[in-house]
């Protein structure tokens, strides 16, 4: 039992014949992921990295019994790819593609939800459980099996932090990169219950960003429902108001969603708060040491 | 974020049938006069600077005219004003209507609900930020059924409209909703929406189109927004580049890492001013281009902070070395690098060969950058 | 069910940008000639009877012409034909295209799935009922996201299209989907959809608009469908009235009860021919009107079988008595009544006062009606 | 425990100020239904049959804690009324309104489903459990508490049959009139599991019509999952093909959905089949007598 992925996860790569699709198919397989097939319309019958390619998700499922999808198809076609996965019965789709219009994502999110399917992303690094499976693009080198869970709205910063956890001699249970887009399939509040119930996770690291109120909602959930220790970090404390630092998730607007409101809420919820990313591993190590002494 | 100037927003409003005052854009006092003389702009009229910043009323950028010569004078006075750093190049001349109420209406995204939200307030005509929260009504709108009749009725109630204006509101809301969806808007705002006689008129129009949907809207491709010239070049090259005051340049990959880097630099007394997010690329040439752009911003020192994922460390190192070869001697600057992650060893080796040392610790590398920006002690 | 004749269906197709052959409607041989002479209809052309029944090809209602005089002759031959009881009043003249494939495409409702269904077959040009099920592909389409790209790709695959025709199919499908939704269609069918050169052309068009959505489509209000004159009057009065062969009139309320009544009458050897479903009404005047309409159909006997719910028994009885007062003596007929349910007692009493006995048993009352229709033994 | 309605059902009447709304509010109350409020936009503050009227469903719920709705609003506005009920959190809406365009109903059905709400109807007589509650328009006089369940696609014919059950001295547990429209919120297959699980129901009467394949699907469910005795009747056996007898549910098309295919499927599933409505009560009575002797 890990979060979202497990040993029976059979991954389909939509957009496998593109450059990113091919590179990450290889890396997922190197991680130990059971990548069973790929989909690129018109390329059915070929293989990529030894993985069979199909023309449609339905055909791929018939042949491979895939039960998860990793979507790399370009933004203008990502909505269609996700709808195809959902309609074919795929319960979990990780969307790596960036720059998907949020109006598309609104349809994708609500449609998937109505059909009982989950989306992670878009514009996200994906999900990884060391020793089990990875769906997405987080570099393999940062991982090591362990009992620290990580959820993050950031991409690269997540790698940095996960790597830091490894460098202090600890390891990760599951790491989920949620993506920082305005509309995400899985938010902190959606992911927290999974870690609460996951017997493999002892401590949780939560990496947020300025903008939006997802961290405030996470704090509220932590306060009332989450019983494991949490270390939190919010990036962008010193970002100038009103300027975006790269993606829409990082706009500060109307005095809400600032680093201050987020940090205050997380502190009030009992989380330990790191001021800088390099403080996180030490805070986690201290918690692990303390718990071991109980 | 493609922000449309008022007159362009109103062109979009017109396309969807939202009632507007009669008016036209002028780029010179002469043009203003001929618009009034031709009757295109009825008198009395309002002359408004076409800038993206809010609060024009207080800055003398909105004037009134009761004759062609007053229109000329108002246009003359406004054109050439600078408004929060933006020079006024266009004015919008519109008939001045007799109105009985000023209302507020907008559609935008509620990220938490993952739903569009319809925001209404009877307190229109002022910046919505200044209106008390109890006077603002928010309704989530589900994109499947779309804006419903009962949501429109509640909006009418909040706005205190009945009869003719309520019927007009139905049509305005329907049009705004279609506009919001079909134009891929991040924000559609009407403030004020005025009650004029038995109907409604949109006196202002704010439309922001989502950047990510720009591929569906080539008609807005020429809109430059409020970018610096270097930001504009960056945009054309599809490089995420933000220029502010400050003397340290930061090249990182990913918004989160960029922001965290900024936080650390500030902590050690640095003054970062240019941010360049490489995002996910593994094309060395793009890295070279990004780096040359950074050089043109003339930073005192540059911090390269990369964690390799999609963007591999060796790719970045190669691009960087090529860029350093191209930067003229006079424009060179101290460079502190920290590269980790995918292909870390290869990247470090390439940098080392070019005389750049990668410092593995974020703390130490940040301290080194701040020191370099201060110059020789 | 508002069935559009081919030319009207094609007018709707045109509105949505579905490619069609060049053509026009003629209502006389002279008109046909002038359409050809003016080049509105290029030669060679097809002349098709505009009737709603299928299978025109076999009935001589589709002819070809290579000159204006042949077009005249073909039009002359077709106009005035009777086709399954429907007189041909219009022909559609269209250019005869060189086609390489005939395909089938339709959108309709799948009641079980509660979803629209896209039906495609590479075996176009024949009635779809005659095509083997294995050659027909069905895809449910969810109205929230609408017709998706992957559904279009599967359609192209089923139809064996690639390149230009596949691109054309994308546009045709998008247009058909919009038409299906926006026109409240029950059915949109293109058979055949022809491959002509590098694109597709809709050679036929079948569009059925849902009756219940007629209030949104006043533009189709003049369409009479295949109703008898009495059925037409009934429709205008909003009375559900069906006229068939047979001599017993049935007035009931609700489709299920009407059908059950029919089943029972048939069982006892009756020959019901006119069905009048009062539905849910409690307006005695509407009952009177319905009853007078029934009288005009000249049944041998009438069975009134009412179970009072929304329609109260006393309302029906009152309306009935008033109608009987208005029916001329020559047109009178034996009436057997069975009224049960809401306000049963009051209804029975009103009928009794007018000399009509209500028989409580469905079986016995049905037997009585059948006997009455046979006339005195 | 009865089907769909229970003693805690608090009914809101949407369109209460219309003629039908008013008449049936009175009749529902006479049946014993707890009608707590009505909604007619613009008429808030008035009362109908002693029941308070509100301008919106949300306002009505705040004041009355209504948990079911009975919709009488005219067809062009019925979609909006249902969406309002669903968005306000009403879990069960019975739509009496007829002539709702099926394109509207498609949106209504799928939206309600995505929000976890149930629709009965449209164009339906509603739900009634004698002695408990009624939502809809089935005449009160036909009922008597008992242990026979009834589900039907017909309106008036249902009254006739329910009344017949009363006349042979039996009574009903719950009767659901599903409506005969092309798209219904609750079909036979949706309703059957409710009766299967209902401890108050011993025998089920299923009243179908020609057209569609709902009865064939019901037969399939009965064969595999339904353990109680079933008496079935299909109206329209002798209806002429291709002519509609009143509503769209009664079109025979393309040789499917005929009375023959339906009756054969139901017989094969073990249901007793009545040839005429007046045979139903006797068949039910015989089953009840036989079960009593076991």
PDB file of N, CA, C and O in Angstrom, chain B residues 5 46 57 59 61 71 120 135 145 168-169 180 189 195 197 218 233 243 248 258 281 292 297 307 351 353:
ATOM      1  N   UNK B   5      -6.899  46.641 -23.632  1.00  0.00           N
ATOM      2  CA  UNK B   5      -7.255  48.015 -23.294  1.00  0.00           C
ATOM      3  C   UNK B   5      -8.772  48.143 -23.372  1.00  0.00           C
ATOM      4  O   UNK B   5      -9.443  47.364 -24.053  1.00  0.00           O
ATOM      5  N   UNK B  46     -17.250  61.828 -22.923  1.00  0.00           N
ATOM      6  CA  UNK B  46     -16.185  61.535 -21.975  1.00  0.00           C
ATOM      7  C   UNK B  46     -14.941  61.208 -22.801  1.00  0.00           C
ATOM      8  O   UNK B  46     -15.053  60.556 -23.835  1.00  0.00           O
ATOM      9  N   UNK B  57      -9.427  57.952 -13.046  1.00  0.00           N
ATOM     10  CA  UNK B  57     -10.244  59.117 -12.700  1.00  0.00           C
ATOM     11  C   UNK B  57      -9.457  60.146 -11.902  1.00  0.00           C
ATOM     12  O   UNK B  57      -9.504  61.343 -12.176  1.00  0.00           O
ATOM     13  N   UNK B  59      -6.267  60.577 -11.773  1.00  0.00           N
ATOM     14  CA  UNK B  59      -5.028  61.068 -12.384  1.00  0.00           C
ATOM     15  C   UNK B  59      -5.252  62.034 -13.528  1.00  0.00           C
ATOM     16  O   UNK B  59      -4.334  62.294 -14.288  1.00  0.00           O
ATOM     17  N   UNK B  61      -6.923  61.547 -16.131  1.00  0.00           N
ATOM     18  CA  UNK B  61      -6.902  60.832 -17.402  1.00  0.00           C
ATOM     19  C   UNK B  61      -8.312  60.584 -17.928  1.00  0.00           C
ATOM     20  O   UNK B  61      -8.494  59.927 -18.943  1.00  0.00           O
ATOM     21  N   UNK B  71     -13.400  68.715 -26.755  1.00  0.00           N
ATOM     22  CA  UNK B  71     -12.929  67.345 -26.994  1.00  0.00           C
ATOM     23  C   UNK B  71     -11.465  67.381 -27.440  1.00  0.00           C
ATOM     24  O   UNK B  71     -10.641  66.563 -27.009  1.00  0.00           O
ATOM     25  N   UNK B 120     -20.860  39.896  -8.187  1.00  0.00           N
ATOM     26  CA  UNK B 120     -21.751  41.037  -8.408  1.00  0.00           C
ATOM     27  C   UNK B 120     -21.760  41.917  -7.176  1.00  0.00           C
ATOM     28  O   UNK B 120     -21.608  41.435  -6.042  1.00  0.00           O
ATOM     29  N   UNK B 135     -20.830  43.419   0.808  1.00  0.00           N
ATOM     30  CA  UNK B 135     -21.580  44.031  -0.294  1.00  0.00           C
ATOM     31  C   UNK B 135     -21.260  43.345  -1.613  1.00  0.00           C
ATOM     32  O   UNK B 135     -21.651  43.804  -2.671  1.00  0.00           O
ATOM     33  N   UNK B 145     -23.712  22.767 -17.009  1.00  0.00           N
ATOM     34  CA  UNK B 145     -24.965  23.409 -17.425  1.00  0.00           C
ATOM     35  C   UNK B 145     -24.750  24.868 -17.839  1.00  0.00           C
ATOM     36  O   UNK B 145     -25.563  25.424 -18.553  1.00  0.00           O
ATOM     37  N   UNK B 168     -32.528  43.167 -19.165  1.00  0.00           N
ATOM     38  CA  UNK B 168     -31.269  43.538 -19.804  1.00  0.00           C
ATOM     39  C   UNK B 168     -30.114  42.793 -19.135  1.00  0.00           C
ATOM     40  O   UNK B 168     -29.190  42.322 -19.796  1.00  0.00           O
ATOM     41  N   UNK B 169     -30.186  42.654 -17.814  1.00  0.00           N
ATOM     42  CA  UNK B 169     -29.129  41.937 -17.079  1.00  0.00           C
ATOM     43  C   UNK B 169     -29.024  40.489 -17.548  1.00  0.00           C
ATOM     44  O   UNK B 169     -27.926  39.950 -17.718  1.00  0.00           O
ATOM     45  N   UNK B 180     -16.685  34.840 -21.745  1.00  0.00           N
ATOM     46  CA  UNK B 180     -15.727  34.248 -20.805  1.00  0.00           C
ATOM     47  C   UNK B 180     -15.231  32.893 -21.316  1.00  0.00           C
ATOM     48  O   UNK B 180     -14.033  32.604 -21.340  1.00  0.00           O
ATOM     49  N   UNK B 189     -14.704  41.932 -16.663  1.00  0.00           N
ATOM     50  CA  UNK B 189     -15.229  42.790 -15.607  1.00  0.00           C
ATOM     51  C   UNK B 189     -15.924  43.978 -16.237  1.00  0.00           C
ATOM     52  O   UNK B 189     -15.412  44.563 -17.185  1.00  0.00           O
ATOM     53  N   UNK B 195     -27.189  51.602 -15.033  1.00  0.00           N
ATOM     54  CA  UNK B 195     -28.599  51.603 -15.405  1.00  0.00           C
ATOM     55  C   UNK B 195     -28.858  52.918 -16.129  1.00  0.00           C
ATOM     56  O   UNK B 195     -28.659  53.993 -15.555  1.00  0.00           O
ATOM     57  N   UNK B 197     -31.839  54.665 -18.261  1.00  0.00           N
ATOM     58  CA  UNK B 197     -33.243  54.517 -18.638  1.00  0.00           C
ATOM     59  C   UNK B 197     -33.750  53.159 -18.183  1.00  0.00           C
ATOM     60  O   UNK B 197     -33.600  52.797 -17.010  1.00  0.00           O
ATOM     61  N   UNK B 218      -5.411  34.141 -32.176  1.00  0.00           N
ATOM     62  CA  UNK B 218      -4.365  34.886 -32.875  1.00  0.00           C
ATOM     63  C   UNK B 218      -4.722  36.371 -33.013  1.00  0.00           C
ATOM     64  O   UNK B 218      -3.840  37.203 -33.189  1.00  0.00           O
ATOM     65  N   UNK B 233      11.125  40.735 -25.830  1.00  0.00           N
ATOM     66  CA  UNK B 233      11.981  39.833 -26.605  1.00  0.00           C
ATOM     67  C   UNK B 233      11.887  38.419 -26.037  1.00  0.00           C
ATOM     68  O   UNK B 233      11.731  37.439 -26.777  1.00  0.00           O
ATOM     69  N   UNK B 243      11.649  41.321 -15.265  1.00  0.00           N
ATOM     70  CA  UNK B 243      12.645  42.329 -14.968  1.00  0.00           C
ATOM     71  C   UNK B 243      12.090  43.296 -13.935  1.00  0.00           C
ATOM     72  O   UNK B 243      11.023  43.864 -14.122  1.00  0.00           O
ATOM     73  N   UNK B 248      20.906  41.609  -8.975  1.00  0.00           N
ATOM     74  CA  UNK B 248      21.322  40.213  -9.149  1.00  0.00           C
ATOM     75  C   UNK B 248      20.408  39.534 -10.157  1.00  0.00           C
ATOM     76  O   UNK B 248      19.181  39.643 -10.063  1.00  0.00           O
ATOM     77  N   UNK B 258      12.735  29.124  -8.594  1.00  0.00           N
ATOM     78  CA  UNK B 258      13.069  30.532  -8.816  1.00  0.00           C
ATOM     79  C   UNK B 258      12.681  31.352  -7.580  1.00  0.00           C
ATOM     80  O   UNK B 258      13.466  32.155  -7.070  1.00  0.00           O
ATOM     81  N   UNK B 281      13.502  22.510 -20.497  1.00  0.00           N
ATOM     82  CA  UNK B 281      14.028  22.502 -21.861  1.00  0.00           C
ATOM     83  C   UNK B 281      15.231  21.590 -21.885  1.00  0.00           C
ATOM     84  O   UNK B 281      15.930  21.434 -20.890  1.00  0.00           O
ATOM     85  N   UNK B 292      22.074  35.085 -22.898  1.00  0.00           N
ATOM     86  CA  UNK B 292      22.443  36.340 -23.575  1.00  0.00           C
ATOM     87  C   UNK B 292      21.438  37.448 -23.235  1.00  0.00           C
ATOM     88  O   UNK B 292      21.796  38.618 -23.092  1.00  0.00           O
ATOM     89  N   UNK B 297      20.462  42.598 -19.642  1.00  0.00           N
ATOM     90  CA  UNK B 297      19.855  43.308 -18.508  1.00  0.00           C
ATOM     91  C   UNK B 297      20.923  43.878 -17.589  1.00  0.00           C
ATOM     92  O   UNK B 297      20.603  44.571 -16.622  1.00  0.00           O
ATOM     93  N   UNK B 307      18.157  22.647 -10.894  1.00  0.00           N
ATOM     94  CA  UNK B 307      18.025  21.264 -10.478  1.00  0.00           C
ATOM     95  C   UNK B 307      17.534  20.484 -11.681  1.00  0.00           C
ATOM     96  O   UNK B 307      16.408  20.672 -12.144  1.00  0.00           O
ATOM     97  N   UNK B 351      31.247  22.835 -16.910  1.00  0.00           N
ATOM     98  CA  UNK B 351      31.450  24.159 -16.306  1.00  0.00           C
ATOM     99  C   UNK B 351      32.891  24.327 -15.834  1.00  0.00           C
ATOM    100  O   UNK B 351      33.520  25.357 -16.064  1.00  0.00           O
ATOM    101  N   UNK B 353      35.528  22.943 -16.919  1.00  0.00           N
ATOM    102  CA  UNK B 353      36.394  23.120 -18.076  1.00  0.00           C
ATOM    103  C   UNK B 353      36.376  24.575 -18.560  1.00  0.00           C
ATOM    104  O   UNK B 353      37.345  25.093 -19.101  1.00  0.00           O
TER     105      UNK B 353
END
